[in-house]
Amino acid sequence: MVSLPCVLACLACIAGAVRGNDQVNDAELGMMTLKQAMRDPSLFWNTLEMMEDPDVLAQVDKMMADPLFQKQAKHAAMSAEMMAMEASPRKTLASILLALNPAPARVSQRSASAQMDALSDLKDYAKKLNPAVGYWDPLKLSDLNFYDQGQEATIGFLRHAEIKHGRVAMAAFVGYLVQSNVAFLDGQPLEQWDAMPAALKLLIIQSVGALEFYGEWAPGSDHPAGFNGVNGEPWVRPVSPGDENWKHYMRGGKPGKYPSLLGTGITPFKLDLWDPMRLTSKLSAEEKEKKLVAEVNNGRLAMIGIMAFVAEAKVPGSVPVLSSNGIVKPYAGEPMAPFAAGDDLPGVAAMAEFAKANLNFPFN
């Protein structure tokens, strides 16, 4: 941020070039000009233009090096601070200088304020989710700087990731129970996935990837990779009526919100991916907040639950509650591998052999 003596020296030189005043010293003249500039912002622009004159810059350097001017500037600063505090506690000299030098100072102040607000909101939200545990971040992930976007964006990323993974885990948990008890399906869910054709696996993974990409793509913007459409023109993300005031979750948007597919030409169906029955449209803000808290808690429990199923299937007895009742059947394959050795895809067989030789689970 620009120092006060520098500010006063600049304004004093400008004011002295425009009009003479022998009744006040240079620092007082600069302060008078500063007050006038606060009422007339156009004076700031005139100051910047005149500061391009080498003669004016030389006068500023000379004035800054003068010990008498430094004492005058200090006295003027103290007087201005007292007057500002008496007039309005909020309108301090710091705010005046901030207005004169807005760009870097306001960005840094906004960034620090946003980071404090985001972390404070996260801690308050953690207490709503689980009053007994509260805020618990043993890995200090919220203090990191993902993709050099700042702490506020990092917290938005983490919250969005938790909600999204919780939703996937809830679907997986219910799907595991259903697939384990459907008579016409052979084997347990993990074996059923291995038995699927490789083309169908690729189609499922591709569809999930497309939905993931669509959720990150800003409405109305060109394709991030610069791809063109079938007509040779830039591929632009379709805009839905529900995209009004859309913001990315790392840019102040709402974590967990997925953009609408209706009215984009992507799907012929009238049901949206998120809230297809529009049950949340009539809820109040308080009701939505309450349901989101329940969703996040259920998602956390589902993530633990689906991993418990997988662990018990691969290592019988690792989850006593499940092993004692025989709910989960053993599985001999690789639960973390999307493709099996039998899939006719390049590199899959080699990866399976490497995993079998080097990543034997459980480790011995």
XYZ file of C-alpha atoms in Angstrom:
364
model
C 0.000 0.000 0.000
C 1.266 3.578 -0.751
C 2.634 5.344 2.349
C 0.998 8.514 3.591
C 4.039 10.768 3.042
C 4.187 9.617 -0.568
C 0.470 10.320 -1.019
C 0.735 13.779 0.494
C 3.881 14.578 -1.483
C 2.180 13.618 -4.745
C -0.933 15.635 -3.998
C 1.060 18.573 -2.693
C 3.100 18.702 -5.893
C -0.045 18.468 -8.019
C -1.845 21.114 -5.967
C 1.215 23.342 -6.023
C 1.391 23.035 -9.803
C -2.242 24.048 -10.108
C -2.450 26.789 -7.490
C -0.140 28.420 -4.987
C -0.791 28.663 -1.265
C 1.791 30.164 1.075
C -0.357 29.944 4.225
C -0.052 26.165 4.637
C 2.926 23.846 4.449
C 3.328 21.134 1.799
C 1.898 18.303 3.940
C -1.186 20.366 4.860
C -1.636 21.301 1.225
C -1.493 17.624 0.276
C -4.039 16.747 2.984
C -6.400 19.471 1.772
C -6.132 18.107 -1.755
C -6.734 14.564 -0.455
C -9.969 15.664 1.248
C -11.083 17.367 -1.938
C -10.273 14.220 -3.928
C -12.469 12.150 -1.599
C -15.381 14.339 -2.673
C -14.334 14.480 -6.323
C -12.878 11.118 -7.531
C -12.016 12.641 -10.918
C -9.123 14.393 -9.164
C -7.500 10.989 -8.673
C -7.352 10.472 -12.432
C -5.921 13.953 -12.953
C -3.273 13.134 -10.369
C -2.303 9.918 -12.143
C -2.003 11.727 -15.469
C 0.179 14.480 -14.019
C 2.375 11.904 -12.260
C 3.578 10.820 -15.700
C 5.444 14.145 -15.947
C 9.147 13.583 -15.073
C 9.377 17.035 -13.473
C 6.528 16.229 -11.083
C 8.150 12.903 -10.158
C 11.414 14.693 -9.440
C 9.603 17.139 -7.124
C 7.971 14.203 -5.283
C 11.328 12.489 -4.735
C 12.874 15.703 -3.484
C 9.956 16.377 -1.114
C 9.997 12.802 0.218
C 13.669 13.133 1.137
C 13.124 16.382 3.067
C 13.148 15.683 6.871
C 10.963 18.758 7.470
C 8.290 17.437 5.135
C 8.391 14.041 6.869
C 7.624 15.719 10.214
C 4.868 17.769 8.604
C 3.357 14.638 7.047
C 3.392 12.824 10.396
C 1.632 15.734 12.104
C -0.924 15.983 9.275
C -1.608 12.245 9.518
C -2.283 12.421 13.266
C -4.593 15.406 12.824
C -6.496 13.710 10.004
C -6.877 10.488 11.976
C -8.362 12.298 14.960
C -10.761 14.272 12.767
C -11.846 11.128 10.940
C -12.471 9.219 14.167
C -14.544 12.077 15.582
C -16.610 12.341 12.415
C -17.102 8.625 11.912
C -15.241 5.722 13.567
C -15.381 3.769 10.338
C -13.904 6.509 8.140
C -10.308 6.270 9.329
C -7.244 7.419 7.515
C -6.577 3.839 6.449
C -9.835 3.799 4.497
C -8.894 7.086 2.815
C -5.528 5.720 1.731
C -7.214 2.504 0.595
C -9.439 4.518 -1.700
C -6.391 6.228 -3.203
C -4.614 2.920 -3.827
C -7.511 0.486 -4.453
C -6.215 -2.309 -6.652
C -3.698 -4.433 -4.687
C -4.855 -3.326 -1.242
C -8.514 -4.115 -1.793
C -7.722 -7.437 -3.414
C -5.540 -8.534 -0.502
C -8.046 -7.242 2.074
C -10.943 -8.962 0.268
C -8.942 -12.168 0.024
C -8.056 -12.167 3.725
C -11.624 -11.293 4.718
C -13.087 -13.951 2.438
C -10.714 -16.578 3.812
C -11.637 -15.732 7.395
C -15.352 -15.766 6.549
C -15.098 -19.071 4.664
C -13.212 -20.805 7.475
C -15.532 -19.342 10.117
C -18.582 -20.499 8.149
C -17.039 -23.952 7.785
C -16.508 -24.254 11.539
C -20.061 -23.105 12.259
C -21.401 -25.531 9.655
C -19.414 -28.392 11.216
C -21.152 -27.767 14.539
C -24.540 -27.962 12.812
C -23.592 -31.265 11.210
C -22.300 -32.849 14.401
C -22.390 -30.800 17.622
C -20.516 -33.543 19.490
C -17.495 -33.567 17.149
C -17.655 -30.067 15.710
C -14.885 -28.891 13.413
C -12.326 -31.664 12.872
C -9.694 -31.369 10.159
C -6.712 -33.535 11.204
C -5.050 -33.272 7.768
C -5.453 -29.460 7.711
C -6.950 -29.618 4.234
C -8.865 -26.379 4.732
C -5.552 -24.555 5.232
C -4.217 -25.638 1.842
C -4.361 -23.687 -1.410
C -5.807 -25.951 -4.107
C -4.808 -24.953 -7.641
C -3.443 -21.648 -6.258
C -7.003 -20.328 -5.940
C -6.911 -19.352 -2.276
C -8.383 -20.783 0.909
C -11.943 -19.686 0.138
C -11.894 -21.644 -3.140
C -10.247 -24.608 -1.412
C -13.006 -24.791 1.197
C -15.613 -24.582 -1.578
C -13.862 -27.453 -3.358
C -13.780 -29.611 -0.217
C -17.432 -28.992 0.631
C -18.541 -29.720 -2.916
C -16.439 -32.905 -3.027
C -17.908 -34.166 0.239
C -21.498 -33.597 -0.871
C -20.884 -35.179 -4.270
C -19.095 -38.238 -2.907
C -21.750 -38.603 -0.239
C -24.468 -38.722 -2.912
C -22.539 -41.309 -4.913
C -21.961 -43.368 -1.756
C -25.666 -43.294 -0.860
C -26.544 -44.563 -4.340
C -23.814 -47.217 -4.108
C -24.924 -48.346 -0.644
C -28.542 -48.810 -1.720
C -27.422 -50.396 -4.991
C -25.233 -52.888 -3.157
C -28.151 -53.984 -0.978
C -30.511 -54.317 -3.950
C -28.056 -56.178 -6.168
C -27.208 -58.566 -3.333
C -30.849 -59.602 -2.981
C -32.115 -59.737 -6.575
C -32.734 -63.328 -7.578
C -32.017 -63.007 -11.308
C -28.502 -61.566 -10.731
C -25.728 -64.077 -10.163
C -22.982 -63.457 -7.621
C -22.450 -60.471 -5.396
C -22.291 -56.819 -6.683
C -18.513 -56.725 -7.176
C -18.621 -59.941 -9.193
C -21.527 -58.572 -11.206
C -19.417 -55.603 -12.230
C -16.562 -57.880 -13.316
C -19.009 -59.909 -15.423
C -20.154 -56.866 -17.401
C -18.792 -56.428 -20.960
C -15.857 -54.044 -21.226
C -17.822 -51.826 -23.640
C -20.581 -51.333 -21.068
C -18.033 -50.465 -18.376
C -16.487 -47.878 -20.688
C -19.921 -46.432 -21.455
C -20.735 -46.048 -17.740
C -17.368 -44.449 -16.964
C -17.704 -42.151 -19.983
C -21.204 -41.076 -18.933
C -20.040 -40.272 -15.404
C -17.124 -38.308 -16.821
C -19.428 -36.343 -19.134
C -21.700 -35.386 -16.238
C -18.676 -34.396 -14.175
C -17.348 -32.236 -16.999
C -20.724 -30.606 -17.583
C -20.960 -29.645 -13.925
C -17.602 -27.819 -14.124
C -18.260 -26.052 -17.433
C -19.457 -22.448 -17.077
C -22.782 -21.805 -18.906
C -22.418 -19.954 -22.197
C -18.621 -20.326 -22.357
C -16.491 -22.039 -24.990
C -15.193 -25.549 -24.462
C -12.133 -25.366 -22.161
C -10.110 -27.501 -24.584
C -11.126 -25.368 -27.571
C -13.162 -28.090 -29.272
C -15.505 -27.141 -32.094
C -19.036 -28.376 -32.714
C -20.292 -30.309 -35.731
C -20.724 -27.029 -37.628
C -17.086 -26.080 -37.109
C -17.901 -23.251 -34.713
C -16.673 -23.190 -31.081
C -18.482 -25.642 -28.850
C -20.395 -23.488 -26.369
C -21.876 -24.807 -23.146
C -25.710 -24.680 -23.440
C -27.471 -22.273 -21.124
C -30.471 -23.444 -19.138
C -33.083 -21.159 -17.562
C -31.877 -22.580 -14.249
C -28.375 -21.222 -14.862
C -29.339 -17.690 -13.857
C -26.773 -16.244 -11.434
C -24.705 -19.430 -11.804
C -21.372 -19.415 -9.979
C -18.730 -22.086 -9.688
C -18.439 -23.549 -6.196
C -14.845 -22.305 -6.057
C -15.995 -18.805 -7.016
C -18.637 -18.215 -4.384
C -21.209 -20.638 -5.774
C -23.220 -23.097 -3.713
C -21.372 -26.380 -3.028
C -23.284 -29.432 -4.197
C -25.443 -27.594 -6.725
C -25.539 -29.281 -10.132
C -26.552 -27.238 -13.196
C -29.891 -27.954 -14.842
C -30.101 -30.015 -18.040
C -33.560 -28.759 -18.997
C -33.812 -26.493 -22.003
C -30.260 -27.205 -23.152
C -30.984 -29.779 -25.859
C -28.828 -32.334 -24.039
C -31.729 -34.474 -22.907
C -35.201 -34.973 -24.425
C -36.678 -35.783 -21.028
C -38.619 -33.296 -18.933
C -37.106 -34.584 -15.714
C -33.940 -32.930 -14.481
C -30.983 -34.841 -13.062
C -31.143 -32.928 -9.770
C -34.506 -32.924 -8.008
C -36.476 -34.380 -10.972
C -39.783 -34.098 -9.089
C -38.981 -30.508 -8.013
C -39.700 -31.292 -4.399
C -37.291 -28.664 -3.076
C -38.712 -25.767 -5.096
C -41.434 -25.085 -2.536
C -39.238 -25.428 0.542
C -38.175 -22.447 2.602
C -34.519 -21.553 3.055
C -34.569 -22.992 6.585
C -36.052 -26.279 5.376
C -33.487 -26.547 2.599
C -30.668 -25.951 5.070
C -32.035 -28.614 7.404
C -32.312 -31.157 4.588
C -28.797 -30.360 3.377
C -27.443 -31.065 6.855
C -29.263 -34.411 6.839
C -27.950 -35.167 3.341
C -24.335 -34.487 4.292
C -24.605 -36.623 7.442
C -26.270 -39.458 5.525
C -23.607 -39.175 2.848
C -20.844 -39.491 5.423
C -22.467 -42.572 6.876
C -22.975 -44.042 3.397
C -19.289 -43.556 2.543
C -18.361 -45.530 5.644
C -21.030 -48.122 4.862
C -20.066 -48.848 1.252
C -16.377 -49.107 2.156
C -17.323 -51.500 4.962
C -19.109 -53.703 2.406
C -16.069 -53.690 0.102
C -13.611 -54.351 2.940
C -15.648 -57.253 4.308
C -16.047 -58.749 0.823
C -12.300 -58.663 0.149
C -11.127 -59.483 3.683
C -13.748 -61.638 5.444
C -13.901 -60.817 9.129
C -12.573 -57.270 8.783
C -16.017 -55.888 9.688
C -17.337 -58.183 12.455
C -20.877 -56.781 12.306
C -21.180 -57.876 8.692
C -19.202 -61.118 8.899
C -21.162 -62.494 11.838
C -24.445 -62.310 9.931
C -23.110 -63.407 6.557
C -24.590 -60.320 4.895
C -21.596 -59.765 2.602
C -20.298 -62.610 0.451
C -16.539 -62.993 -0.138
C -14.967 -61.543 -3.264
C -11.713 -62.786 -4.823
C -11.162 -60.034 -7.402
C -9.686 -56.557 -7.195
C -12.362 -54.174 -5.819
C -10.392 -51.044 -6.697
C -9.748 -52.040 -10.321
C -12.444 -50.884 -12.767
C -11.402 -53.512 -15.289
C -10.687 -57.213 -14.847
C -7.973 -59.273 -16.541
C -10.585 -60.730 -18.887
C -11.481 -57.334 -20.379
C -10.098 -57.031 -23.894
C -8.558 -53.607 -23.448
C -4.957 -52.434 -24.017
C -2.806 -52.617 -20.909
C -5.435 -54.123 -18.611
C -3.841 -57.587 -18.407
C -0.409 -56.089 -17.649
C -1.846 -53.860 -14.940
C -3.671 -56.809 -13.384
C -0.475 -58.847 -13.256
C 1.439 -55.931 -11.742
C -1.225 -55.395 -9.073
C -1.274 -59.102 -8.245
C 2.488 -59.249 -7.865
C 3.117 -55.942 -6.105
C -0.140 -54.798 -4.517
C -1.380 -58.012 -2.956
C -4.187 -57.189 -0.518
C -4.216 -57.768 2.360
C -0.526 -57.094 2.656
C 1.497 -59.916 4.154
